[in-house]
GROMACS .gro file of C-alpha atoms in nm:
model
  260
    1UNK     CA    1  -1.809  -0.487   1.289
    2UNK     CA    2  -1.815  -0.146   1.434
    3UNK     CA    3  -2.000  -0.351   1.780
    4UNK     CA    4  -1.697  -0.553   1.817
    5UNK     CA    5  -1.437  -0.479   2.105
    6UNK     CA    6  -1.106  -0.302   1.991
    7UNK     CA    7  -0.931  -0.623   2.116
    8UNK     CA    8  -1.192  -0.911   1.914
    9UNK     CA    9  -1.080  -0.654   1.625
   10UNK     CA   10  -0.730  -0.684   1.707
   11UNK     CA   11  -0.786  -1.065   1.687
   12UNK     CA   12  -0.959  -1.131   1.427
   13UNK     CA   13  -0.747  -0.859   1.192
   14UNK     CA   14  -0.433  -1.024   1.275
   15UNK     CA   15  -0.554  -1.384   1.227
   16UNK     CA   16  -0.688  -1.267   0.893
   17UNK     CA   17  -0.380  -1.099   0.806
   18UNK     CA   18  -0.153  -1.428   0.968
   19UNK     CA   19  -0.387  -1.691   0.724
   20UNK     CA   20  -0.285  -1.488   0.418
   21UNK     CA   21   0.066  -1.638   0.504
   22UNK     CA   22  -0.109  -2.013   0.388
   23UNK     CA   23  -0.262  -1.850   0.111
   24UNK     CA   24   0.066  -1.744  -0.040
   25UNK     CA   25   0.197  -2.082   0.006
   26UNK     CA   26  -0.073  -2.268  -0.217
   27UNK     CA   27   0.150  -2.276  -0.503
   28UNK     CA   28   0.392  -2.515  -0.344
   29UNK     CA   29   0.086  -2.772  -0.354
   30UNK     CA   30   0.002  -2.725  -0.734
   31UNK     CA   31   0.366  -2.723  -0.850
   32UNK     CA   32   0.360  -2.367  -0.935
   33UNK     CA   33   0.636  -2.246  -0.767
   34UNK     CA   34   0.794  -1.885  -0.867
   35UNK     CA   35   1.121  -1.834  -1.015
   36UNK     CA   36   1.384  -1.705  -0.759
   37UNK     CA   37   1.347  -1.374  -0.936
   38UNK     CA   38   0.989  -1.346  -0.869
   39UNK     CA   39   0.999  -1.445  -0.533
   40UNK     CA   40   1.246  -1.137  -0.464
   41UNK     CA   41   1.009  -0.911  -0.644
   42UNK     CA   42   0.727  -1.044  -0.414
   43UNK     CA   43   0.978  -1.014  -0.126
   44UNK     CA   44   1.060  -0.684  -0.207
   45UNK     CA   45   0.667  -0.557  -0.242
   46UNK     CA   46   0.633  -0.708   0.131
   47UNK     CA   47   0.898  -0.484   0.255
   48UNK     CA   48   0.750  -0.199   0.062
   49UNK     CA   49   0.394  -0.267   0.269
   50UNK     CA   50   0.612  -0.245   0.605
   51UNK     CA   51   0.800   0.048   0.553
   52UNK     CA   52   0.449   0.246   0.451
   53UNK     CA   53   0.264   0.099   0.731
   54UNK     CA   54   0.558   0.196   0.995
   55UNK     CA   55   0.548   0.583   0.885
   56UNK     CA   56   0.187   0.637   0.778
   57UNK     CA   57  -0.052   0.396   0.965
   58UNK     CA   58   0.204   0.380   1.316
   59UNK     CA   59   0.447   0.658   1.335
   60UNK     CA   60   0.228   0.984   1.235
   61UNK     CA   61  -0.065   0.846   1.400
   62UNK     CA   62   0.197   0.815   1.752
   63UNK     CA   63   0.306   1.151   1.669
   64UNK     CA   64  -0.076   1.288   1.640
   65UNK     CA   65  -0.150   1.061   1.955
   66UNK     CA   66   0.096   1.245   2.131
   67UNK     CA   67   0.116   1.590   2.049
   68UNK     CA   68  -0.240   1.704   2.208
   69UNK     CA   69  -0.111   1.562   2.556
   70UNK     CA   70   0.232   1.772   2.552
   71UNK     CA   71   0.154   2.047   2.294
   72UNK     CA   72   0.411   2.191   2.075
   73UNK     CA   73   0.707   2.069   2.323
   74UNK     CA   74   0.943   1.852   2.091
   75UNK     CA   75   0.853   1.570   2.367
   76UNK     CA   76   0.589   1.409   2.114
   77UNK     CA   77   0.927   1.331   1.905
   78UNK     CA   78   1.104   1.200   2.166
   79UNK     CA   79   0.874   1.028   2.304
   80UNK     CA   80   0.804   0.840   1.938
   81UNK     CA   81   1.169   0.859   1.884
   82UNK     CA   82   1.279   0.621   2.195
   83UNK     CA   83   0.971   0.409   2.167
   84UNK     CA   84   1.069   0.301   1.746
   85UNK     CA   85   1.426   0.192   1.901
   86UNK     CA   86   1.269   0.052   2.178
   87UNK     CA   87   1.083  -0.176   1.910
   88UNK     CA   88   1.414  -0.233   1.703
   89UNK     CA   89   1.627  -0.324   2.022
   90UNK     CA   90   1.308  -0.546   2.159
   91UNK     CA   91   1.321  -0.753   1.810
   92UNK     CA   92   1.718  -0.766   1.774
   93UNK     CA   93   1.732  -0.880   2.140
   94UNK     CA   94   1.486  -1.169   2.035
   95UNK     CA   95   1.701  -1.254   1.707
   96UNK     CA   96   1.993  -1.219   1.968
   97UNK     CA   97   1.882  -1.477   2.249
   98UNK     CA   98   1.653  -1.714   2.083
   99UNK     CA   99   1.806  -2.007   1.897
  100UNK     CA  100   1.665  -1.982   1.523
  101UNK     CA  101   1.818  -2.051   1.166
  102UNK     CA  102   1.828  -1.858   0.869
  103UNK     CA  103   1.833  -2.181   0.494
  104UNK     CA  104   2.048  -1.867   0.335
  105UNK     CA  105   2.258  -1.746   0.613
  106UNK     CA  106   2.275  -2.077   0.861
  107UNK     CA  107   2.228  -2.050   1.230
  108UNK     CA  108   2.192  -1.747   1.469
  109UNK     CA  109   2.148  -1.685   1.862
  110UNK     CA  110   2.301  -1.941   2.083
  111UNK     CA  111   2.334  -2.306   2.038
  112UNK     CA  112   2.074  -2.536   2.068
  113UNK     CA  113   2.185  -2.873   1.938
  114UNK     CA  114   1.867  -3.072   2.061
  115UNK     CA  115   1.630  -2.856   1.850
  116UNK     CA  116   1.590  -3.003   1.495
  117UNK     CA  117   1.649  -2.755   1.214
  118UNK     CA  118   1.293  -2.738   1.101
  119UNK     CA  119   1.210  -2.601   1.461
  120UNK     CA  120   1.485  -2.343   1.453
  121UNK     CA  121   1.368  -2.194   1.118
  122UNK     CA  122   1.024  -2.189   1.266
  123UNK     CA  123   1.153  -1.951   1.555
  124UNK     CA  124   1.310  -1.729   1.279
  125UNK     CA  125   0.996  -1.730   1.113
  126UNK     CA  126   0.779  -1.668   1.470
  127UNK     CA  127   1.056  -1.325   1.529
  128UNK     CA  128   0.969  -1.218   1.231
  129UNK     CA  129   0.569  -1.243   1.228
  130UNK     CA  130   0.525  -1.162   1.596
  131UNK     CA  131   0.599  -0.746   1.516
  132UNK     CA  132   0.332  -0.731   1.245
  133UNK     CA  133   0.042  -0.904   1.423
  134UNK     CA  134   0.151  -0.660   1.691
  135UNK     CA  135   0.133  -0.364   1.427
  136UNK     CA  136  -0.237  -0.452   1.322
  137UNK     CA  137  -0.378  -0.516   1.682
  138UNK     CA  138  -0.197  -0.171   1.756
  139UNK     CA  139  -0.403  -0.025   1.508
  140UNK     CA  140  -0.743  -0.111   1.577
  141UNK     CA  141  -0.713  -0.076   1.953
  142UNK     CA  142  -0.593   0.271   1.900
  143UNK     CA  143  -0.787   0.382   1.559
  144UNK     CA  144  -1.079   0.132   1.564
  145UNK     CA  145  -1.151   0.001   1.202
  146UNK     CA  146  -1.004   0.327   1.051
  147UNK     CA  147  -0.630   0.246   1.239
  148UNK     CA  148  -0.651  -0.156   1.190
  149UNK     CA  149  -0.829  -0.199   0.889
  150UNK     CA  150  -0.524  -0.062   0.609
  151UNK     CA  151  -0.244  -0.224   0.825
  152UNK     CA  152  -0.459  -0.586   0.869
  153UNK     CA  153  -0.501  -0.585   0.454
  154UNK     CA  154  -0.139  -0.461   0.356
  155UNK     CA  155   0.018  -0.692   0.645
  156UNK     CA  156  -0.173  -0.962   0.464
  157UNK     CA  157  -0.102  -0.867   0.131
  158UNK     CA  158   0.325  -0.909   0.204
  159UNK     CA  159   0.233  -1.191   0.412
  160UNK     CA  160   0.150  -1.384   0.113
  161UNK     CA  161   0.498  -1.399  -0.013
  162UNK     CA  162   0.641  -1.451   0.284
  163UNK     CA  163   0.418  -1.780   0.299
  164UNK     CA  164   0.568  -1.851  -0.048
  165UNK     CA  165   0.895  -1.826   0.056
  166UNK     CA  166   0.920  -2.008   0.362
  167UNK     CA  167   0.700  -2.314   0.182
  168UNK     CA  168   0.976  -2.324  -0.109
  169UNK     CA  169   1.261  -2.307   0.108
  170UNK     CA  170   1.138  -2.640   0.339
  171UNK     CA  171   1.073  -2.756  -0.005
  172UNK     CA  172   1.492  -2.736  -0.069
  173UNK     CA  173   1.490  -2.891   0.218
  174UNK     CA  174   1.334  -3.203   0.140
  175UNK     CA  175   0.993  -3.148   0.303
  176UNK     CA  176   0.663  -3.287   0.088
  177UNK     CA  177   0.472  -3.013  -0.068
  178UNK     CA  178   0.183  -3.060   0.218
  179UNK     CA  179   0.414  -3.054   0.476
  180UNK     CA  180   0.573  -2.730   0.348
  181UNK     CA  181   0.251  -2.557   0.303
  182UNK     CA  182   0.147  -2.680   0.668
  183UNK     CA  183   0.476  -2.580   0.800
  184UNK     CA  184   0.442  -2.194   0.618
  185UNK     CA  185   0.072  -2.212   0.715
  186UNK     CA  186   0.151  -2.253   1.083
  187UNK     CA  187   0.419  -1.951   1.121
  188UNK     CA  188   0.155  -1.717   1.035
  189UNK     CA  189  -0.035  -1.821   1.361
  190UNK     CA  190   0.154  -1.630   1.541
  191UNK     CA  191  -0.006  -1.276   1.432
  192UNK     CA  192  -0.314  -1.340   1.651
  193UNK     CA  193  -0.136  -1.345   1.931
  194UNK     CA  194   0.062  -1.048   1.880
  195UNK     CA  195  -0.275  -0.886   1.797
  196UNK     CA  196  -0.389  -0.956   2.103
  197UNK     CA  197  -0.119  -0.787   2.259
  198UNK     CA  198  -0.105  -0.457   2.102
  199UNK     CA  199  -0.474  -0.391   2.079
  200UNK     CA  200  -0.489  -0.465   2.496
  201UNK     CA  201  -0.210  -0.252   2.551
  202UNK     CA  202  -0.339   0.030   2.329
  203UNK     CA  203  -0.703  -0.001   2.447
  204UNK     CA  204  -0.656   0.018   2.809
  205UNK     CA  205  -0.427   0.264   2.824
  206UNK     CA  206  -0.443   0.635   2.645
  207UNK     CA  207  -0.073   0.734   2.741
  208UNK     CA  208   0.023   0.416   2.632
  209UNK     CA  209  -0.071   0.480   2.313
  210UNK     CA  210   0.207   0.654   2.067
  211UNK     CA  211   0.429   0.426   2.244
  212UNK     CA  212   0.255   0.107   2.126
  213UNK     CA  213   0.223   0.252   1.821
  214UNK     CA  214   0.587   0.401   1.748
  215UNK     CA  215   0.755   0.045   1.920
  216UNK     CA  216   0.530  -0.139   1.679
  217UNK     CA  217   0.699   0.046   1.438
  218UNK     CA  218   1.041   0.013   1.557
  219UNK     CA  219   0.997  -0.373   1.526
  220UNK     CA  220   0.870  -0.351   1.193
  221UNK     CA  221   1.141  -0.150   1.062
  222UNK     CA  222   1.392  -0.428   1.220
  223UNK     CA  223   1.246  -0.679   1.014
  224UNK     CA  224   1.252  -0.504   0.717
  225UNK     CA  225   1.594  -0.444   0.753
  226UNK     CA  226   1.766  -0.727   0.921
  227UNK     CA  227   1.568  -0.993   0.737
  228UNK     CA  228   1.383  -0.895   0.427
  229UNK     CA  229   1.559  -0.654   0.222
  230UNK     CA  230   1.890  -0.804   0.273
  231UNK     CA  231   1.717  -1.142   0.140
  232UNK     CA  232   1.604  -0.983  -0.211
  233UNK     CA  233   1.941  -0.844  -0.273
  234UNK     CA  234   2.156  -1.208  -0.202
  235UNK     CA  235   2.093  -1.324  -0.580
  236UNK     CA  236   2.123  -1.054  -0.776
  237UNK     CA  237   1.774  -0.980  -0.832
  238UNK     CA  238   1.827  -0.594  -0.621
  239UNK     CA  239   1.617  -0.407  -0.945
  240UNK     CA  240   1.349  -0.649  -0.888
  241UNK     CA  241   1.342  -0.622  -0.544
  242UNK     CA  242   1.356  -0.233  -0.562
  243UNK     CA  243   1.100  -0.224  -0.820
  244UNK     CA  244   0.849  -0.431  -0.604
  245UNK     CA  245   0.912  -0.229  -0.250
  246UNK     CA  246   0.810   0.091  -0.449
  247UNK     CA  247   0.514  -0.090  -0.583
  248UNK     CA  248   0.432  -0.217  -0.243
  249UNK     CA  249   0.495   0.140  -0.058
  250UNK     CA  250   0.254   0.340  -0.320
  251UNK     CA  251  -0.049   0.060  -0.282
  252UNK     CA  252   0.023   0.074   0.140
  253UNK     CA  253   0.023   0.462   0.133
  254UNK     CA  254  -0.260   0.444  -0.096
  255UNK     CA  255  -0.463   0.171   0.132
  256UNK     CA  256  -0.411   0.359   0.437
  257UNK     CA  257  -0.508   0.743   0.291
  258UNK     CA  258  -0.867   0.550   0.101
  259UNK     CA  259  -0.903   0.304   0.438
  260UNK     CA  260  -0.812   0.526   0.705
   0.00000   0.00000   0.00000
């Protein structure tokens, strides 16, 4: 592995990470399917992963990234500091313009009557994976295996919920069970690409580099606010949810200090 280009490790990370989103969804095929209140625990783990990986494997390695070039100048701060809400207003401008729906909270973005439903939920989906194949790519073109290797397996550990809960809701929907799972399978193809990106940004570039890393963060920390948490909390399920993003923080912090 350590012969492989930072981008083929930004690739192949990512699509690992992204097929972890099918694996979650196997249940849907056997039946097994998760009580709401399990699903929101799960949920709730996956936004635990992303908060970790945002401060420990992307903003203090942006902040080390940066400090040798401008030295004890608070410009290392600012520099992470406008590139995270560069990230955020990236994402919400993409949840803002394209035409996507939400099964629990209906339609956002403009209208786009001609697109069936299925489709928009897809695009939802597609926002929402894009920033974490971008976070893994980001860390092996900057880190090598060290920087990718504890974002690629936590981003695939909370994408297997996530694959869970996007199968069950086409479920609700009426979708067969192998349609589902394809569906679910399909949105996590999107984290290759998004590897691609931010490992050839990174990697061919060294200014570049707390920037990818912080704005990688930024979107991130969108998701996990804009979409995930506020999903665990909608059914009263909140101490579940809670109990898995502190679960889900301690194993990423953990991952990234024994893997990085």
């Amino acid at each position: 592995m350590d012969s492989l280009s930072p981008l083929t490790l930004g690739f192949l990370g990512s699509l690992a990470a992204g097929l972890l989103t099918a694996v979650g969804a196997l249940p849907v095929l056997f039946g097994g399917v998760p009580s709401r209140a399990s699903r929101d625990l799960l949920l709730g783990f996956a936004a635990g992963v992303m908060l970790a990986a945002s401060f420990f494997s992307l903003i203090i390695p942006a902040l080390d990234a940066a400090e040798p070039r401008y030295e004890a100048s608070a410009t290392p701060a600012l520099i992470v500091c406008v590139a995270i809400l560069l990230g955020m207003g990236v994402v919400a401008l993409l949840n803002e313009r394209l035409p996507h729906e939400h099964f629990r909270t209906g339609r956002e973005g403009p209208a786009a009557d001609s697109l069936r439903r299925v489709w928009l939920f897809i695009i939802a989906i597609t926002i929402h994976n894009f920033p974490e194949g971008l976070a893994v790519g980001v860390g092996f073109g900057s880190g090598g295996m060290s920087g990718g290797l504890p974002l690629a397996i936590g981003i695939g550990l909370q994408n297997a919920p996530e694959g869970l809960a996007v199968a069950v809701s086409l479920l609700g929907e009426g979708y067969s069970k192998a349609r589902a799972w394809r569906i679910a399978a399909l949105t996590g193809l999107v984290e290759p690409i998004g590897g691609l990106l931010g490992a050839g940004v990174v990697s061919l570039s060294e200014p570049l580099l707390p920037w990818g890393l912080a704005f990688a963060a930024g979107a991130m920390l969108y998701v996990i606010s804009h979409e995930i948490i506020p999903e665990t909390h909608r059914n009263g399920h909140q101490n579940k949810a809670t109990a898995g993003l502190a679960v889900g923080l301690a194993l990423m912090l953990f991952l990234d200090v024994w893997l990085g």
